[in-house]
Amino acid sequence: MAFRIGQGFDVHAFGDGDHVMLGGVRVPHARGIVAHSDGDVALHALCDAMLGALALGDIGTHFPPSDARWKGADSRAFVRHCDALLRERGWRVGNADITVICERPKVGPHARAMREAIAADLGIDIDDVSVKATTTETLGFAGRGEGIAAQAVCLLVRA
């Protein structure tokens, strides 16, 4: 097979803090994220998409929240680890598409920086990474401002 497709999803509750990490970028916000690592839902969803494409489990298998090594960890390291696993098996990310789901913070002003960070970590062109956002029109936990979610899809191609 010349390509594989994976999809991922992640969600975290808002908590105390003054920023959220999204796509490897520190985004100012009135709330922080409740998480074991830095809680970057965009990168966590991307990792799950990458791992899922090759049936390598999920982010919790590779970076369990029960392991103190990952307390406060930078999720960009997770992406680089997943990329190394793919490359060891002869694959690379051809493109990735990430959607952040929240009312706030606003993602648009930070989307290019997120794309740049992700592209750099994956060793691919910025044009092969999409980051966009949507709201839930004030419905559900995201609409009430209780948390944030992200979904990701990636295409793997032979390296």
Coordinates of N, CA, C and O in Angstrom, one line a residue:
M1 N 0.8 -1.2 0.0 CA 0.0 0.0 0.0 C 0.9 1.2 0.0 O 1.9 1.3 0.8
A2 N 0.6 2.2 -0.8 CA 1.4 3.4 -1.0 C 1.0 4.5 0.0 O 1.8 5.5 0.1
F3 N -0.1 4.4 0.7 CA -0.5 5.4 1.6 C -1.4 4.8 2.7 O -1.9 3.8 2.6
R4 N -1.4 5.5 3.8 CA -2.3 5.2 5.0 C -2.9 6.4 5.5 O -2.4 7.5 5.4
I5 N -4.1 6.3 6.0 CA -4.9 7.5 6.6 C -5.2 7.2 8.0 O -5.5 6.1 8.4
G6 N -5.0 8.2 8.8 CA -5.3 8.1 10.3 C -6.1 9.3 10.7 O -6.1 10.4 10.1
Q7 N -6.9 9.1 11.8 CA -7.6 10.2 12.3 C -7.5 10.2 13.9 O -7.2 9.2 14.5
G8 N -7.6 11.4 14.5 CA -7.4 11.5 15.9 C -8.3 12.6 16.5 O -8.8 13.5 15.8
F9 N -8.6 12.5 17.8 CA -9.5 13.4 18.5 C -8.9 13.5 19.9 O -8.4 12.6 20.5
D10 N -9.0 14.7 20.5 CA -8.6 15.0 21.8 C -9.4 16.1 22.4 O -9.9 16.9 21.7
V11 N -9.6 16.0 23.7 CA -10.4 17.0 24.4 C -9.8 17.3 25.8 O -9.2 16.3 26.4
H12 N -9.8 18.5 26.3 CA -9.3 18.8 27.6 C -10.2 19.9 28.2 O -10.7 20.7 27.5
A13 N -10.4 19.8 29.5 CA -11.1 20.9 30.2 C -10.3 22.1 30.5 O -9.0 22.0 30.6
F14 N -10.9 23.2 30.5 CA -10.2 24.4 31.0 C -10.1 24.4 32.5 O -10.9 23.9 33.2
G15 N -9.0 25.1 32.9 CA -8.7 25.2 34.4 C -8.0 26.5 34.6 O -8.1 27.4 33.8
D16 N -7.3 26.5 35.7 CA -6.5 27.8 36.0 C -5.4 28.0 35.0 O -4.8 27.0 34.5
G17 N -5.1 29.2 34.8 CA -4.0 29.5 33.9 C -4.3 30.8 33.1 O -5.3 31.4 33.2
D18 N -3.3 31.1 32.3 CA -3.4 32.3 31.5 C -3.1 32.1 30.0 O -2.9 33.0 29.3
H19 N -3.0 30.8 29.6 CA -2.7 30.5 28.2 C -3.1 29.0 28.0 O -3.3 28.2 28.9
V20 N -3.2 28.7 26.7 CA -3.3 27.3 26.3 C -2.2 27.1 25.2 O -1.8 28.0 24.5
M21 N -1.8 25.8 25.1 CA -0.8 25.4 24.1 C -1.7 24.8 23.0 O -2.5 23.9 23.2
L22 N -1.5 25.3 21.8 CA -2.3 24.8 20.6 C -1.3 24.7 19.4 O -0.7 25.7 19.0
G23 N -1.2 23.6 18.9 CA -0.3 23.4 17.7 C 1.1 23.8 18.0 O 1.8 24.2 17.1
G24 N 1.5 23.6 19.2 CA 2.9 24.0 19.6 C 3.1 25.4 19.9 O 4.3 25.9 20.1
V25 N 2.1 26.2 19.9 CA 2.2 27.7 20.1 C 1.5 28.1 21.4 O 0.3 27.6 21.7
R26 N 2.1 28.9 22.2 CA 1.5 29.4 23.4 C 0.5 30.5 23.0 O 0.9 31.6 22.5
V27 N -0.8 30.3 23.3 CA -1.9 31.2 22.9 C -2.4 31.8 24.2 O -3.0 31.1 25.1
P28 N -2.3 33.1 24.4 CA -2.9 33.8 25.6 C -4.4 33.5 25.7 O -5.1 33.5 24.7
H29 N -4.8 33.2 26.9 CA -6.2 32.9 27.2 C -6.5 33.1 28.6 O -5.6 33.0 29.5
A30 N -7.8 33.4 29.0 CA -8.1 33.7 30.3 C -8.1 32.4 31.2 O -8.2 32.5 32.4
R31 N -8.0 31.2 30.6 CA -8.0 30.0 31.3 C -6.8 29.1 30.8 O -6.2 29.4 29.7
G32 N -6.4 28.2 31.6 CA -5.4 27.2 31.2 C -6.1 25.9 30.9 O -7.3 25.8 30.7
I33 N -5.3 24.8 30.8 CA -5.8 23.5 30.5 C -5.5 22.5 31.6 O -4.4 22.6 32.2
V34 N -6.5 21.7 31.9 CA -6.3 20.6 32.9 C -5.8 19.4 32.1 O -6.5 18.8 31.3
A35 N -4.5 19.0 32.4 CA -3.9 17.9 31.6 C -2.6 17.5 32.4 O -2.1 18.2 33.1
H36 N -2.2 16.3 32.0 CA -1.0 15.8 32.6 C 0.2 16.4 31.9 O 1.2 16.8 32.5
S37 N 0.2 16.5 30.6 CA 1.2 17.2 29.8 C 0.9 18.6 29.7 O 0.1 19.2 30.5
D38 N 1.3 19.3 28.6 CA 0.9 20.7 28.3 C -0.5 20.8 27.8 O -1.1 21.9 27.6
G39 N -1.2 19.6 27.5 CA -2.6 19.6 27.1 C -2.9 20.2 25.7 O -4.0 20.7 25.5
D40 N -1.9 20.1 24.8 CA -2.1 20.7 23.5 C -3.0 19.7 22.7 O -2.6 18.7 22.1
V41 N -4.3 20.0 22.7 CA -5.3 19.2 22.0 C -5.0 19.0 20.5 O -5.2 17.9 20.0
A42 N -4.5 20.0 19.9 CA -4.2 19.9 18.4 C -3.1 18.9 18.2 O -3.3 18.0 17.3
L43 N -2.1 19.0 18.9 CA -0.9 18.0 18.7 C -1.3 16.6 19.2 O -0.9 15.6 18.6
H44 N -2.1 16.5 20.3 CA -2.5 15.2 20.7 C -3.4 14.5 19.7 O -3.2 13.3 19.4
A45 N -4.3 15.2 19.1 CA -5.1 14.7 18.0 C -4.3 14.3 16.8 O -4.5 13.2 16.2
L46 N -3.3 15.1 16.5 CA -2.4 14.8 15.4 C -1.6 13.5 15.7 O -1.4 12.6 14.8
C47 N -1.1 13.4 16.9 CA -0.3 12.2 17.3 C -1.2 10.9 17.1 O -0.8 9.9 16.6
D48 N -2.4 11.0 17.6 CA -3.4 9.9 17.5 C -3.6 9.5 16.0 O -3.7 8.4 15.7
A49 N -3.7 10.6 15.2 CA -3.9 10.3 13.7 C -2.7 9.6 13.1 O -2.8 8.6 12.4
M50 N -1.5 10.1 13.5 CA -0.3 9.5 13.0 C -0.2 8.0 13.4 O 0.1 7.1 12.6
L51 N -0.3 7.8 14.7 CA -0.2 6.5 15.3 C -1.3 5.5 14.7 O -1.0 4.4 14.4
G52 N -2.5 6.0 14.6 CA -3.6 5.2 14.1 C -3.4 4.8 12.7 O -3.8 3.7 12.3
A53 N -2.8 5.6 11.9 CA -2.6 5.3 10.5 C -1.8 4.0 10.3 O -2.0 3.3 9.3
L54 N -0.9 3.7 11.3 CA -0.1 2.5 11.2 C -0.5 1.5 12.3 O 0.3 0.6 12.5
A55 N -1.6 1.7 12.9 CA -2.1 0.8 14.0 C -1.1 0.6 15.1 O -0.8 -0.5 15.5
L56 N -0.5 1.8 15.5 CA 0.5 1.7 16.6 C 0.0 2.2 17.9 O 0.7 2.6 18.8
G57 N -1.3 2.0 18.1 CA -1.9 2.4 19.4 C -2.3 3.9 19.4 O -2.6 4.5 18.4
D58 N -2.3 4.5 20.6 CA -2.7 5.9 20.7 C -1.7 6.6 21.6 O -0.8 6.0 22.2
I59 N -2.0 7.9 21.8 CA -1.0 8.7 22.5 C -0.9 8.2 24.0 O 0.2 8.3 24.6
G60 N -2.0 7.8 24.6 CA -2.0 7.3 25.9 C -1.1 6.0 26.1 O -0.6 5.8 27.2
T61 N -1.0 5.2 25.1 CA -0.2 4.0 25.1 C 1.3 4.4 25.1 O 2.1 3.9 25.9
H62 N 1.7 5.4 24.3 CA 3.1 5.8 24.2 C 3.5 6.8 25.3 O 4.7 6.8 25.7
F63 N 2.6 7.6 25.8 CA 2.8 8.6 26.8 C 1.8 8.6 27.9 O 1.0 9.5 28.0
P64 N 1.7 7.5 28.7 CA 0.6 7.4 29.7 C 0.6 8.5 30.7 O 1.7 8.9 31.2
P65 N -0.5 9.0 31.1 CA -0.6 10.0 32.1 C -0.2 9.5 33.5 O 0.1 10.3 34.4
S66 N -0.1 8.2 33.6 CA 0.4 7.6 34.9 C 1.9 7.7 35.1 O 2.4 7.5 36.1
D67 N 2.6 8.1 34.0 CA 4.0 8.1 34.0 C 4.5 9.6 34.3 O 4.2 10.5 33.5
A68 N 5.2 9.8 35.4 CA 5.6 11.1 35.8 C 6.5 11.8 34.8 O 6.6 13.0 34.9
R69 N 7.2 11.0 34.0 CA 8.1 11.6 33.0 C 7.3 12.6 32.1 O 7.9 13.5 31.5
W70 N 6.0 12.4 31.9 CA 5.3 13.2 30.9 C 4.5 14.4 31.6 O 3.8 15.2 31.0
K71 N 4.7 14.6 32.9 CA 4.1 15.7 33.7 C 4.6 17.0 33.1 O 5.8 17.3 33.1
G72 N 3.7 17.8 32.6 CA 4.0 19.1 32.0 C 4.8 19.0 30.7 O 5.3 20.0 30.2
A73 N 4.8 17.8 30.1 CA 5.7 17.7 28.9 C 5.2 18.5 27.7 O 4.0 18.8 27.5
D74 N 6.1 18.9 26.9 CA 5.9 19.7 25.6 C 5.4 18.7 24.6 O 6.1 17.7 24.2
S75 N 4.2 18.9 24.1 CA 3.6 18.0 23.2 C 4.3 17.9 21.8 O 4.1 17.0 21.0
R76 N 5.1 18.9 21.5 CA 5.9 18.9 20.3 C 6.9 17.7 20.4 O 7.2 17.1 19.3
A77 N 7.3 17.3 21.5 CA 8.2 16.1 21.7 C 7.4 14.9 21.3 O 8.0 13.9 20.7
F78 N 6.1 14.9 21.7 CA 5.3 13.7 21.3 C 5.2 13.6 19.8 O 5.3 12.5 19.2
V79 N 5.0 14.7 19.1 CA 4.9 14.7 17.6 C 6.2 14.2 17.0 O 6.2 13.4 16.1
R80 N 7.3 14.7 17.5 CA 8.6 14.3 17.0 C 8.8 12.8 17.2 O 9.3 12.1 16.4
H81 N 8.4 12.3 18.4 CA 8.5 10.8 18.7 C 7.6 10.0 17.7 O 8.1 9.0 17.1
C82 N 6.4 10.5 17.5 CA 5.5 9.7 16.6 C 6.1 9.8 15.2 O 6.0 8.8 14.4
D83 N 6.6 10.9 14.8 CA 7.2 11.0 13.4 C 8.4 10.0 13.3 O 8.5 9.4 12.3
A84 N 9.2 9.9 14.3 CA 10.3 9.0 14.3 C 9.8 7.5 14.2 O 10.4 6.7 13.4
L85 N 8.7 7.2 14.8 CA 8.2 5.9 14.7 C 7.7 5.6 13.3 O 7.9 4.5 12.7
L86 N 7.1 6.6 12.7 CA 6.6 6.4 11.3 C 7.8 6.2 10.4 O 7.8 5.3 9.5
R87 N 8.8 7.1 10.5 CA 10.0 7.0 9.6 C 10.8 5.7 9.8 O 11.3 5.2 8.8
E88 N 10.8 5.2 11.0 CA 11.5 3.9 11.2 C 10.8 2.8 10.4 O 11.5 1.8 10.1
R89 N 9.6 3.0 10.2 CA 8.8 2.0 9.4 C 8.6 2.3 8.0 O 7.9 1.7 7.2
G90 N 9.3 3.4 7.5 CA 9.3 3.7 6.1 C 8.2 4.6 5.6 O 7.9 4.7 4.5
W91 N 7.6 5.4 6.6 CA 6.5 6.3 6.3 C 6.8 7.7 6.7 O 7.7 7.9 7.6
R92 N 6.1 8.7 6.1 CA 6.2 10.1 6.6 C 4.8 10.7 6.4 O 4.0 10.1 5.6
V93 N 4.6 11.8 7.1 CA 3.3 12.5 6.9 C 3.3 13.2 5.6 O 4.2 14.0 5.3
G94 N 2.3 12.9 4.7 CA 2.2 13.6 3.4 C 1.5 14.9 3.6 O 1.9 15.9 3.1
N95 N 0.4 14.9 4.4 CA -0.3 16.1 4.8 C -1.1 15.8 6.1 O -1.4 14.7 6.4
A96 N -1.4 16.9 6.8 CA -2.2 16.8 8.0 C -3.2 18.0 8.0 O -2.9 19.1 7.6
D97 N -4.4 17.7 8.5 CA -5.5 18.6 8.6 C -6.0 18.6 10.0 O -6.5 17.5 10.5
I98 N -5.9 19.7 10.7 CA -6.3 19.8 12.2 C -7.4 20.8 12.3 O -7.3 21.9 11.8
T99 N -8.5 20.4 13.0 CA -9.5 21.4 13.4 C -9.6 21.5 14.9 O -9.8 20.5 15.6
V100 N -9.5 22.7 15.4 CA -9.6 23.0 16.8 C -11.1 23.4 17.0 O -11.6 24.2 16.3
I101 N -11.7 22.9 18.1 CA -13.1 23.1 18.4 C -13.2 23.9 19.7 O -13.0 23.3 20.8
C102 N -13.6 25.2 19.6 CA -13.8 26.0 20.8 C -14.5 27.3 20.4 O -14.5 27.7 19.3
E103 N -15.0 27.9 21.4 CA -15.5 29.3 21.3 C -14.4 30.3 21.4 O -14.3 31.3 20.7
R104 N -13.5 30.0 22.4 CA -12.3 30.9 22.6 C -11.2 29.9 23.2 O -11.6 28.9 23.8
P105 N -10.0 30.2 23.0 CA -9.4 31.4 22.3 C -9.6 31.4 20.8 O -9.9 30.3 20.2
K106 N -9.5 32.5 20.2 CA -9.5 32.6 18.7 C -8.3 32.0 18.1 O -7.1 32.3 18.5
V107 N -8.4 31.0 17.2 CA -7.3 30.3 16.7 C -6.7 31.0 15.5 O -5.5 31.0 15.3
G108 N -7.5 31.6 14.7 CA -7.1 32.2 13.4 C -5.8 33.0 13.5 O -4.9 32.9 12.6
P109 N -5.7 33.9 14.5 CA -4.5 34.8 14.5 C -3.2 34.0 14.8 O -2.1 34.5 14.6
H110 N -3.3 32.7 15.2 CA -2.2 31.9 15.6 C -2.0 30.7 14.6 O -1.0 30.0 14.8
A111 N -2.9 30.6 13.7 CA -2.9 29.4 12.8 C -1.6 29.2 12.0 O -1.0 28.1 11.9
R112 N -1.1 30.3 11.5 CA 0.2 30.2 10.7 C 1.4 29.7 11.6 O 2.1 28.9 11.1
A113 N 1.5 30.3 12.7 CA 2.6 29.9 13.6 C 2.4 28.4 14.0 O 3.4 27.7 14.1
M114 N 1.2 27.9 14.2 CA 1.0 26.5 14.5 C 1.4 25.7 13.3 O 2.1 24.7 13.5
R115 N 1.0 26.1 12.1 CA 1.4 25.3 10.9 C 2.9 25.3 10.8 O 3.5 24.2 10.4
E116 N 3.6 26.4 11.0 CA 5.0 26.4 10.9 C 5.7 25.5 11.9 O 6.6 24.7 11.6
A117 N 5.2 25.5 13.2 CA 5.7 24.6 14.2 C 5.5 23.1 13.9 O 6.5 22.3 14.0
I118 N 4.3 22.8 13.4 CA 4.0 21.4 13.1 C 4.9 21.0 11.9 O 5.5 19.9 11.9
A119 N 4.9 21.8 10.8 CA 5.7 21.5 9.7 C 7.2 21.3 10.0 O 7.8 20.3 9.5
A120 N 7.7 22.1 10.9 CA 9.1 22.0 11.3 C 9.3 20.7 12.0 O 10.3 20.0 11.8
D121 N 8.4 20.3 12.9 CA 8.6 19.1 13.7 C 8.4 17.8 12.8 O 9.0 16.8 13.1
L122 N 7.7 17.9 11.7 CA 7.5 16.8 10.9 C 8.4 16.8 9.7 O 8.5 15.8 8.9
G123 N 9.2 17.8 9.5 CA 10.1 17.9 8.4 C 9.4 18.0 7.0 O 9.8 17.4 6.0
I124 N 8.2 18.7 7.0 CA 7.4 18.8 5.8 C 7.1 20.2 5.5 O 7.4 21.1 6.4
D125 N 6.6 20.5 4.4 CA 6.3 21.9 3.9 C 5.1 22.5 4.7 O 4.2 21.7 4.9
I126 N 5.1 23.7 5.0 CA 4.0 24.4 5.7 C 2.7 24.2 4.9 O 1.6 24.1 5.5
D127 N 2.8 24.1 3.6 CA 1.6 23.9 2.7 C 1.0 22.5 2.9 O -0.1 22.3 2.3
D128 N 1.7 21.6 3.6 CA 1.2 20.3 3.8 C 0.5 20.2 5.2 O 0.1 19.1 5.6
V129 N 0.3 21.3 5.9 CA -0.3 21.3 7.2 C -1.4 22.4 7.2 O -1.2 23.5 6.9
S130 N -2.6 21.9 7.6 CA -3.7 22.8 7.7 C -4.1 22.9 9.2 O -4.2 21.8 9.8
V131 N -4.3 24.1 9.7 CA -4.9 24.3 11.0 C -6.0 25.3 10.9 O -5.8 26.4 10.4
K132 N -7.2 24.9 11.4 CA -8.4 25.7 11.3 C -9.2 25.5 12.6 O -8.8 24.7 13.4
A133 N -10.2 26.3 12.7 CA -11.0 26.2 13.9 C -12.5 26.3 13.6 O -12.9 26.8 12.5
T134 N -13.3 25.8 14.5 CA -14.7 26.0 14.4 C -15.3 26.1 15.8 O -14.6 25.8 16.8
T135 N -16.5 26.7 15.9 CA -17.2 26.7 17.2 C -18.3 25.7 17.2 O -18.5 25.0 16.2
T136 N -18.9 25.5 18.3 CA -20.1 24.7 18.4 C -21.4 25.5 18.6 O -22.4 25.0 19.0
E137 N -21.3 26.8 18.1 CA -22.4 27.7 18.2 C -23.0 27.7 19.6 O -24.2 27.7 19.8
T138 N -22.2 27.8 20.6 CA -22.5 27.8 22.0 C -23.1 26.6 22.6 O -23.7 26.6 23.7
L139 N -23.1 25.5 21.8 CA -23.7 24.2 22.3 C -22.7 23.3 22.9 O -21.5 23.3 22.5
G140 N -23.1 22.5 23.9 CA -22.2 21.6 24.5 C -21.1 22.2 25.4 O -21.1 23.4 25.7
F141 N -20.2 21.3 25.9 CA -19.1 21.7 26.8 C -18.2 22.8 26.1 O -17.8 23.8 26.8
A142 N -17.9 22.7 24.9 CA -17.1 23.7 24.2 C -17.8 25.0 24.1 O -17.2 26.1 24.3
G143 N -19.1 24.9 23.8 CA -19.9 26.1 23.6 C -20.1 26.9 24.9 O -20.2 28.1 24.9
R144 N -20.1 26.1 26.0 CA -20.2 26.7 27.3 C -18.9 27.2 27.9 O -18.8 27.7 29.0
G145 N -17.8 27.0 27.1 CA -16.5 27.4 27.5 C -15.9 26.6 28.6 O -15.0 27.0 29.4
E146 N -16.3 25.3 28.7 CA -15.8 24.4 29.7 C -14.5 23.7 29.3 O -13.7 23.2 30.1
G147 N -14.3 23.7 28.0 CA -13.1 23.0 27.5 C -12.8 23.2 26.0 O -13.5 24.0 25.4
I148 N -11.9 22.5 25.5 CA -11.5 22.6 24.1 C -11.2 21.2 23.5 O -10.8 20.3 24.2
A149 N -11.4 21.1 22.2 CA -11.2 19.8 21.5 C -10.5 20.1 20.2 O -10.4 21.2 19.7
A150 N -10.0 19.0 19.7 CA -9.4 19.0 18.3 C -9.6 17.7 17.6 O -9.6 16.6 18.3
Q151 N -9.7 17.7 16.3 CA -9.6 16.5 15.5 C -8.6 16.7 14.5 O -8.3 17.8 14.0
A152 N -8.0 15.6 14.1 CA -7.0 15.6 13.1 C -7.1 14.4 12.1 O -7.5 13.3 12.5
V153 N -6.7 14.7 10.9 CA -6.6 13.6 9.9 C -5.2 13.8 9.2 O -4.8 14.9 9.0
C154 N -4.6 12.7 9.0 CA -3.3 12.7 8.3 C -3.2 11.6 7.2 O -3.8 10.6 7.4
L155 N -2.5 11.9 6.2 CA -2.2 11.0 5.1 C -0.7 10.6 5.3 O 0.2 11.5 5.3
L156 N -0.4 9.4 5.4 CA 1.0 8.9 5.4 C 1.3 8.4 4.0 O 0.5 7.7 3.4
V157 N 2.5 8.7 3.6 CA 3.1 8.2 2.3 C 4.4 7.5 2.6 O 5.1 7.7 3.6
R158 N 4.8 6.6 1.7 CA 6.1 5.9 1.8 C 7.2 7.0 1.8 O 7.2 7.8 0.9
A159 N 8.1 6.8 2.7 CA 9.2 7.8 2.8 C 10.3 7.5 1.7 O 10.4 6.4 1.1

